CSV table of N, CA and C in Angstrom, one decimal:
chain,number,residue,atom,x,y,z
S,1,MET,N,-47.1,39.4,80.6
S,1,MET,CA,-47.4,40.8,80.0
S,1,MET,C,-48.6,40.7,78.9
S,2,ALA,N,-49.3,41.8,78.9
S,2,ALA,CA,-50.5,41.8,77.8
S,2,ALA,C,-50.0,42.0,76.3
S,3,ARG,N,-50.8,41.3,75.8
S,3,ARG,CA,-50.5,41.6,74.3
S,3,ARG,C,-50.1,42.9,73.9
S,4,ILE,N,-49.4,42.8,72.8
S,4,ILE,CA,-48.8,44.1,72.1
S,4,ILE,C,-49.5,44.3,70.7
S,5,THR,N,-49.7,45.6,70.3
S,5,THR,CA,-50.3,45.9,69.0
S,5,THR,C,-49.6,46.9,68.4
S,6,VAL,N,-50.0,47.2,67.1
S,6,VAL,CA,-49.4,48.2,66.3
S,6,VAL,C,-49.3,49.3,66.8
S,7,GLU,N,-50.4,49.8,67.3
S,7,GLU,CA,-50.4,51.1,68.1
S,7,GLU,C,-49.7,51.5,69.0
S,8,ASP,N,-49.0,50.5,69.7
S,8,ASP,CA,-47.8,50.6,70.8
S,8,ASP,C,-46.2,50.9,70.3
S,9,CYS,N,-46.4,50.6,68.9
S,9,CYS,CA,-44.9,50.7,68.0
S,9,CYS,C,-45.1,52.0,67.2
S,10,ILE,N,-46.3,52.3,66.9
S,10,ILE,CA,-46.4,53.3,65.7
S,10,ILE,C,-45.4,54.7,66.0
S,11,ASP,N,-45.3,55.0,67.3
S,11,ASP,CA,-44.4,56.1,67.4
S,11,ASP,C,-42.9,55.9,67.4
S,12,LYS,N,-42.4,54.7,67.0
S,12,LYS,CA,-41.1,54.4,66.6
S,12,LYS,C,-40.6,54.6,65.3
S,13,PHE,N,-41.7,54.6,64.5
S,13,PHE,CA,-41.5,54.4,62.9
S,13,PHE,C,-42.6,55.9,62.5
S,14,PRO,N,-41.9,56.4,61.1
S,14,PRO,CA,-42.9,57.4,60.6
S,14,PRO,C,-44.3,57.0,60.1
S,15,SER,N,-44.2,55.8,59.6
S,15,SER,CA,-45.6,55.1,58.9
S,15,SER,C,-45.7,53.9,59.4
S,16,ARG,N,-47.0,53.4,59.1
S,16,ARG,CA,-47.4,52.1,59.5
S,16,ARG,C,-46.8,51.1,58.7
S,17,PHE,N,-46.8,51.3,57.4
S,17,PHE,CA,-46.2,50.6,56.4
S,17,PHE,C,-44.6,50.2,56.7
S,18,GLU,N,-43.9,51.1,57.1
S,18,GLU,CA,-42.5,50.8,57.5
S,18,GLU,C,-42.5,50.2,58.6
S,19,LEU,N,-43.4,50.3,59.8
S,19,LEU,CA,-43.4,49.5,60.6
S,19,LEU,C,-43.5,48.0,60.4
S,20,VAL,N,-44.6,47.7,59.7
S,20,VAL,CA,-45.1,46.4,59.4
S,20,VAL,C,-43.9,45.8,58.7
S,21,LEU,N,-43.4,46.4,57.8
S,21,LEU,CA,-42.1,45.9,57.1
S,21,LEU,C,-41.2,45.4,58.0
S,22,VAL,N,-40.7,46.2,59.0
S,22,VAL,CA,-39.5,45.8,59.6
S,22,VAL,C,-40.0,45.1,60.6
S,23,ALA,N,-41.1,45.0,61.4
S,23,ALA,CA,-41.5,43.9,62.1
S,23,ALA,C,-41.6,42.5,61.7
S,24,SER,N,-42.1,42.6,60.3
S,24,SER,CA,-42.2,41.1,59.6
S,24,SER,C,-40.9,40.6,59.4
S,25,ASN,N,-39.9,41.3,58.9
S,25,ASN,CA,-38.7,41.1,58.6
S,25,ASN,C,-38.2,40.4,59.8
S,26,ARG,N,-38.4,41.1,60.9
S,26,ARG,CA,-37.6,40.8,62.1
S,26,ARG,C,-38.3,39.4,62.7
S,27,ALA,N,-39.4,39.3,62.4
S,27,ALA,CA,-40.3,38.0,62.9
S,27,ALA,C,-39.8,36.7,61.9
S,28,ARG,N,-39.5,37.3,60.7
S,28,ARG,CA,-38.7,36.2,59.8
S,28,ARG,C,-37.5,35.6,60.4
S,29,LYS,N,-36.5,36.7,60.9
S,29,LYS,CA,-35.3,36.5,61.5
S,29,LYS,C,-35.4,35.6,62.7
S,30,LEU,N,-36.4,35.9,63.6
S,30,LEU,CA,-36.7,35.0,64.7
S,30,LEU,C,-37.1,33.6,64.3
S,31,HIS,N,-37.9,33.5,63.3
S,31,HIS,CA,-38.2,32.2,62.9
S,31,HIS,C,-37.2,31.3,62.1
S,32,SER,N,-36.1,31.9,61.6
S,32,SER,CA,-35.1,31.4,61.1
S,32,SER,C,-34.0,30.9,62.1
S,33,GLY,N,-34.1,31.5,63.3
S,33,GLY,CA,-33.1,31.1,64.3
S,33,GLY,C,-32.4,32.2,65.2
S,34,GLU,N,-32.6,33.3,64.8
S,34,GLU,CA,-31.8,34.4,65.5
S,34,GLU,C,-32.5,34.4,67.0
S,35,SER,N,-31.5,34.8,68.0
S,35,SER,CA,-32.3,34.9,69.3
S,35,SER,C,-32.8,36.1,69.7
S,36,PRO,N,-33.7,36.2,70.3
S,36,PRO,CA,-34.7,37.4,70.7
S,36,PRO,C,-34.1,38.1,71.7
S,37,THR,N,-34.2,39.4,71.9
S,37,THR,CA,-33.7,40.1,72.8
S,37,THR,C,-34.6,40.6,74.0
S,38,VAL,N,-35.9,39.9,74.0
S,38,VAL,CA,-36.6,40.2,74.9
S,38,VAL,C,-37.1,38.6,75.4
S,39,GLU,N,-37.8,38.5,76.5
S,39,GLU,CA,-38.3,37.3,77.1
S,39,GLU,C,-39.3,36.6,75.9
S,40,ILE,N,-39.2,35.2,76.0
S,40,ILE,CA,-40.4,34.9,74.9
S,40,ILE,C,-41.7,34.8,75.4
S,41,ASP,N,-41.8,34.3,76.6
S,41,ASP,CA,-43.1,34.1,77.2
S,41,ASP,C,-44.0,33.4,76.4
S,42,ASN,N,-43.7,32.4,75.8
S,42,ASN,CA,-44.5,31.6,75.0
S,42,ASN,C,-45.5,32.6,74.0
S,43,ASP,N,-44.8,33.5,73.4
S,43,ASP,CA,-45.6,34.3,72.2
S,43,ASP,C,-45.0,34.0,70.9
S,44,LYS,N,-45.7,34.3,70.0
S,44,LYS,CA,-45.3,33.9,68.7
S,44,LYS,C,-44.2,34.9,68.2
S,45,ASN,N,-43.5,34.5,66.9
S,45,ASN,CA,-42.3,35.5,66.7
S,45,ASN,C,-43.1,37.1,66.2
S,46,THR,N,-44.2,37.1,65.5
S,46,THR,CA,-44.6,38.5,65.2
S,46,THR,C,-44.7,39.2,66.7
S,47,VAL,N,-45.2,38.7,67.6
S,47,VAL,CA,-45.4,39.5,69.1
S,47,VAL,C,-44.2,39.8,69.3
S,48,ILE,N,-43.1,38.8,69.5
S,48,ILE,CA,-42.0,39.1,69.8
S,48,ILE,C,-41.5,40.3,69.3
S,49,ALA,N,-41.4,40.1,67.9
S,49,ALA,CA,-40.9,41.3,67.2
S,49,ALA,C,-41.4,42.6,67.5
S,50,LEU,N,-42.6,42.4,67.7
S,50,LEU,CA,-43.3,43.9,68.0
S,50,LEU,C,-43.0,44.4,69.6
S,51,ARG,N,-42.5,43.5,70.4
S,51,ARG,CA,-42.3,43.9,71.8
S,51,ARG,C,-40.7,44.3,71.6
S,52,GLU,N,-40.0,43.8,70.8
S,52,GLU,CA,-38.7,44.2,70.5
S,52,GLU,C,-38.6,45.7,70.2
S,53,ILE,N,-39.5,46.1,69.3
S,53,ILE,CA,-39.6,47.3,68.6
S,53,ILE,C,-40.2,48.3,69.9
S,54,ALA,N,-41.1,47.9,70.6
S,54,ALA,CA,-41.8,48.7,71.7
S,54,ALA,C,-40.8,49.1,72.7
S,55,GLU,N,-40.3,48.0,73.1
S,55,GLU,CA,-39.1,48.1,74.2
S,55,GLU,C,-37.7,48.8,73.8
S,56,GLU,N,-37.5,48.9,72.4
S,56,GLU,CA,-36.6,49.4,71.7
S,56,GLU,C,-35.2,48.6,72.2
S,57,THR,N,-35.2,47.4,72.2
S,57,THR,CA,-34.3,46.7,72.4
S,57,THR,C,-33.3,46.4,71.3
S,58,LEU,N,-33.9,46.9,70.1
S,58,LEU,CA,-33.0,46.9,69.0
S,58,LEU,C,-33.1,48.3,68.4
S,59,THR,N,-32.5,49.1,67.9
S,59,THR,CA,-32.6,50.4,67.4
S,59,THR,C,-33.5,50.3,65.8
S,60,SER,N,-34.2,51.5,65.8
S,60,SER,CA,-34.7,51.3,64.4
S,60,SER,C,-34.2,51.5,63.3
S,61,GLU,N,-32.7,52.3,63.5
S,61,GLU,CA,-31.8,52.1,62.4
S,61,GLU,C,-31.4,50.7,62.3
S,62,LYS,N,-31.0,49.9,62.9
S,62,LYS,CA,-30.4,48.6,63.1
S,62,LYS,C,-31.6,47.7,62.1
S,63,LEU,N,-33.0,47.9,62.6
S,63,LEU,CA,-34.1,47.1,62.1
S,63,LEU,C,-33.9,47.7,60.6
S,64,LYS,N,-34.0,48.9,60.3
S,64,LYS,CA,-34.3,49.3,58.8
S,64,LYS,C,-33.2,48.8,58.0
S,65,ASN,N,-31.8,48.7,58.7
S,65,ASN,CA,-30.6,48.4,57.8
S,65,ASN,C,-30.6,46.8,57.5
S,66,ASP,N,-31.2,46.3,58.5
S,66,ASP,CA,-31.5,44.7,58.2
S,66,ASP,C,-32.3,44.4,57.1
S,67,LEU,N,-33.6,45.3,57.3
S,67,LEU,CA,-34.4,45.2,56.2
S,67,LEU,C,-34.1,45.4,54.7
S,68,ILE,N,-33.2,46.6,54.7
S,68,ILE,CA,-32.4,46.9,53.3
S,68,ILE,C,-31.7,45.6,53.1
S,69,GLU,N,-30.7,45.1,53.7
S,69,GLU,CA,-30.0,44.2,53.2
S,69,GLU,C,-30.6,42.9,53.0
S,70,GLU,N,-31.8,42.8,53.4
S,70,GLU,CA,-32.6,41.4,53.3
S,70,GLU,C,-33.1,41.6,51.7
S,71,TYR,N,-33.4,42.8,51.3
S,71,TYR,CA,-33.8,42.8,49.8
S,71,TYR,C,-32.6,43.4,48.9
S,72,GLN,N,-31.5,43.7,49.4
S,72,GLN,CA,-30.5,44.2,48.7
S,72,GLN,C,-29.9,43.0,47.8
S,73,THR,N,-29.7,43.4,46.4
S,73,THR,CA,-28.9,42.3,45.8
S,73,THR,C,-27.6,42.4,45.3
S,74,ASN,N,-27.2,43.7,45.1
S,74,ASN,CA,-25.7,44.1,45.0
S,74,ASN,C,-25.2,44.6,46.2
S,75,THR,N,-23.9,43.9,46.2
S,75,THR,CA,-23.2,44.2,47.6
S,75,THR,C,-21.8,44.5,47.2
S,76,PHE,N,-21.2,45.6,47.6
S,76,PHE,CA,-19.6,45.8,47.0
S,76,PHE,C,-19.1,45.9,48.1
S,77,SER,N,-17.9,45.2,48.0
S,77,SER,CA,-17.1,44.9,49.1
S,77,SER,C,-15.8,46.0,49.1
S,78,GLU,N,-15.5,46.3,47.8
S,78,GLU,CA,-14.3,47.1,47.6
S,78,GLU,C,-14.7,48.5,46.4
S,79,ASP,N,-13.9,49.4,46.7
S,79,ASP,CA,-14.4,50.5,46.0
S,79,ASP,C,-13.9,50.3,44.3
S,80,GLU,N,-13.0,49.1,44.1
S,80,GLU,CA,-12.7,48.7,42.6
S,80,GLU,C,-13.9,48.1,42.0
S,81,ASP,N,-14.7,47.5,42.9
S,81,ASP,CA,-16.2,46.9,42.2
S,81,ASP,C,-16.7,48.1,41.6
S,82,ILE,N,-16.9,49.1,42.2
S,82,ILE,CA,-17.9,50.2,41.8
S,82,ILE,C,-17.0,51.1,40.5
S,83,ASN,N,-15.8,51.1,40.9
S,83,ASN,CA,-15.1,51.6,39.6
S,83,ASN,C,-15.2,50.8,38.3
S,84,GLU,N,-15.3,49.6,38.5
S,84,GLU,CA,-15.2,48.7,37.5
S,84,GLU,C,-16.5,48.8,36.6
S,85,ILE,N,-17.5,49.0,37.5
S,85,ILE,CA,-18.8,49.1,37.0
S,85,ILE,C,-18.9,50.5,36.2
S,86,GLU,N,-18.5,51.4,36.9
S,86,GLU,CA,-18.6,52.8,36.3
S,86,GLU,C,-17.9,52.8,34.9
S,87,ASP,N,-16.8,52.2,34.8
S,87,ASP,CA,-16.0,52.0,33.5
S,87,ASP,C,-16.6,51.4,32.5
S,88,ASN,N,-17.3,50.4,32.8
S,88,ASN,CA,-17.9,49.6,31.9
S,88,ASN,C,-19.3,50.4,31.5
S,89,SER,N,-20.1,51.4,32.3
S,89,SER,CA,-21.1,51.9,31.6
S,89,SER,C,-20.6,53.1,30.8
S,90,ASN,N,-19.4,53.5,31.0
S,90,ASN,CA,-18.9,54.7,30.0
S,90,ASN,C,-18.7,54.0,28.9
S,91,GLU,N,-18.0,52.7,28.9
S,91,GLU,CA,-17.9,52.1,27.5
S,91,GLU,C,-19.2,52.0,26.8
S,92,ASN,N,-20.2,51.4,27.4
S,92,ASN,CA,-21.4,51.1,27.0
S,92,ASN,C,-22.1,52.3,26.2
S,93,GLU,N,-22.0,53.6,26.9
S,93,GLU,CA,-22.5,54.7,26.6
S,93,GLU,C,-21.9,55.3,25.1
S,94,SER,N,-20.6,55.0,25.1
S,94,SER,CA,-20.0,55.4,23.9
S,94,SER,C,-20.1,54.5,22.8
S,95,ASP,N,-20.5,53.2,23.0
S,95,ASP,CA,-20.9,52.4,21.9
S,95,ASP,C,-22.1,52.7,21.5
S,96,LEU,N,-23.1,52.9,22.3
S,96,LEU,CA,-24.5,53.5,22.1
S,96,LEU,C,-24.5,54.9,21.3
S,97,THR,N,-23.7,55.7,21.6
S,97,THR,CA,-23.8,56.9,20.9
S,97,THR,C,-23.3,56.6,19.4
S,98,GLN,N,-22.5,55.7,19.0
S,98,GLN,CA,-21.7,55.3,17.8
S,98,GLN,C,-23.1,54.5,17.1
S,99,ALA,N,-23.7,53.8,17.5
S,99,ALA,CA,-24.5,52.8,17.1
S,99,ALA,C,-25.9,53.6,16.7
S,100,VAL,N,-26.2,54.8,17.1
S,100,VAL,CA,-27.5,55.4,17.0
S,100,VAL,C,-27.3,56.7,16.0
S,101,PRO,N,-28.0,56.7,14.8
S,101,PRO,CA,-27.6,57.4,13.8
S,101,PRO,C,-28.1,58.9,14.6
S,102,ASN,N,-27.4,60.0,13.8
S,102,ASN,CA,-28.1,61.4,14.4
S,102,ASN,C,-29.3,61.8,14.0
S,103,GLU,N,-29.8,62.9,14.5
S,103,GLU,CA,-31.1,63.2,14.0
S,103,GLU,C,-31.3,63.5,12.6
S,104,SER,N,-30.4,64.4,12.1
S,104,SER,CA,-30.4,64.9,10.9
S,104,SER,C,-30.8,63.6,9.6
S,105,GLN,N,-29.8,62.5,10.0
S,105,GLN,CA,-29.9,61.4,9.2
S,105,GLN,C,-31.3,60.8,9.3
S,106,GLN,N,-31.8,60.8,10.3
S,106,GLN,CA,-33.2,60.2,10.7
S,106,GLN,C,-34.2,61.1,9.9
S,107,ASP,N,-34.0,62.4,10.3
S,107,ASP,CA,-35.1,63.3,9.5
S,107,ASP,C,-35.0,63.0,8.0
S,108,ASP,N,-33.8,63.1,7.3
S,108,ASP,CA,-33.6,62.9,6.1
S,108,ASP,C,-34.2,61.6,5.5
S,109,GLU,N,-34.2,60.4,6.2
S,109,GLU,CA,-34.8,59.2,5.9
S,109,GLU,C,-36.2,59.2,6.1
S,110,ASN,N,-36.8,60.1,7.1
S,110,ASN,CA,-38.3,60.1,7.1
S,110,ASN,C,-38.8,61.1,6.1
S,111,ASN,N,-38.0,62.1,5.4
S,111,ASN,CA,-38.4,62.8,4.4
S,111,ASN,C,-38.9,62.1,3.3
S,112,ASP,N,-37.6,61.3,3.0
S,112,ASP,CA,-37.6,60.5,1.7
S,112,ASP,C,-38.9,59.5,1.8
S,113,ASP,N,-39.1,59.1,2.8
S,113,ASP,CA,-40.1,58.0,2.9
S,113,ASP,C,-41.5,58.6,2.7
S,114,SER,N,-41.7,60.1,3.5
S,114,SER,CA,-43.0,60.5,3.1
S,114,SER,C,-43.2,61.1,1.7
S,115,LEU,N,-42.1,61.6,1.0
S,115,LEU,CA,-42.0,61.9,-0.5
S,115,LEU,C,-42.7,60.5,-1.3
S,116,THR,N,-42.1,59.6,-1.0
S,116,THR,CA,-42.7,58.4,-1.9
S,116,THR,C,-44.0,58.1,-1.6
S,117,ASP,N,-44.6,58.1,-0.4
S,117,ASP,CA,-45.8,58.0,0.1
S,117,ASP,C,-46.8,58.9,-0.7
S,118,LYS,N,-46.5,60.2,-0.8
S,118,LYS,CA,-47.0,61.3,-1.5
S,118,LYS,C,-47.3,61.0,-2.9
S,119,THR,N,-46.1,60.7,-3.5
S,119,THR,CA,-46.2,60.4,-5.0
S,119,THR,C,-47.0,59.2,-5.3
S,120,LEU,N,-47.1,58.0,-4.5
S,120,LEU,CA,-47.8,56.9,-4.7
S,120,LEU,C,-49.5,57.5,-4.7
S,121,GLU,N,-49.7,58.2,-3.7
S,121,GLU,CA,-50.9,58.4,-3.4
S,121,GLU,C,-51.7,59.5,-4.5
S,122,THR,N,-50.8,60.2,-5.1
S,122,THR,CA,-51.2,61.2,-6.4
S,122,THR,C,-51.0,60.6,-7.5
S,123,SER,N,-50.5,59.4,-7.8
S,123,SER,CA,-50.1,59.0,-9.3
S,123,SER,C,-51.5,58.5,-10.0
S,124,PRO,N,-51.5,58.8,-11.3
S,124,PRO,CA,-52.8,58.8,-12.1
S,124,PRO,C,-53.3,57.4,-12.0
S,125,ASP,N,-52.6,56.2,-11.7
S,125,ASP,CA,-53.1,54.8,-11.5
S,125,ASP,C,-54.1,54.7,-10.3
S,126,ASN,N,-53.7,55.5,-9.3
S,126,ASN,CA,-54.3,55.4,-8.1
S,126,ASN,C,-55.7,56.2,-8.0
S,127,LEU,N,-55.9,57.3,-8.8
S,127,LEU,CA,-57.1,58.0,-8.9
S,127,LEU,C,-58.3,57.2,-9.7
S,128,GLU,N,-59.3,57.5,-8.9
S,128,GLU,CA,-60.6,56.6,-9.1
S,128,GLU,C,-61.4,57.7,-10.2
S,129,LYS,N,-61.7,57.2,-11.5
S,129,LYS,CA,-62.4,57.9,-12.4
S,129,LYS,C,-63.6,57.6,-12.1
S,130,PRO,N,-64.6,58.4,-12.0
S,130,PRO,CA,-66.1,58.2,-11.7
S,130,PRO,C,-66.8,57.6,-13.2
S,131,SER,N,-67.4,56.7,-13.1
S,131,SER,CA,-68.2,55.9,-14.1
S,131,SER,C,-69.5,56.7,-14.3
S,132,ASP,N,-69.9,56.5,-15.8
S,132,ASP,CA,-71.2,57.2,-15.7
S,132,ASP,C,-72.3,56.5,-14.8
S,133,GLU,N,-72.2,55.4,-14.2
S,133,GLU,CA,-73.2,54.9,-13.2
S,133,GLU,C,-73.2,55.4,-12.1
S,134,ASP,N,-72.0,55.8,-11.8
S,134,ASP,CA,-71.9,56.5,-10.4
S,134,ASP,C,-72.6,57.9,-10.4
S,135,LYS,N,-72.4,58.4,-11.8
S,135,LYS,CA,-73.1,60.0,-11.7
S,135,LYS,C,-74.4,59.7,-11.8
S,136,VAL,N,-75.2,58.7,-12.6
S,136,VAL,CA,-76.4,58.5,-12.3
S,136,VAL,C,-77.0,58.3,-11.1
S,137,GLN,N,-76.3,57.5,-10.0
S,137,GLN,CA,-76.9,57.3,-9.2
S,137,GLN,C,-76.7,58.4,-8.1
S,138,ASP,N,-75.7,59.2,-8.4
S,138,ASP,CA,-75.6,60.7,-7.5
S,138,ASP,C,-76.9,61.6,-7.9
S,139,LEU,N,-77.4,61.5,-8.9
S,139,LEU,CA,-78.4,62.3,-9.1
S,139,LEU,C,-79.8,61.9,-8.5
């Protein structure tokens, strides 16, 4: 059989990127020992993966799901696991609302800080008095 190209498989997936991801994942699985669904014909794993996609010996949905499972880090075997995570997130949200001061308290603190800054800026000690030498130089 003649070599297969990406163009031969592009009609099976909506984008080239998705095709490349799925084909590379399938080639890795073939390399790790999974049996191919087409004849090997002394081809490399990437060519075998593309031939499987072109001949549709594996469905595109199965290939997509295999790819997702490969990168998925969390798996939930029971609904209890999901409920436990939701319960923990609700507890964490209530803890966060108690720890964060409300906006009016923050505004009051900000206003107090800005008042002290203004009083420091206009205090008589901070004002510079021009000396006679500065006046002469300005003329």
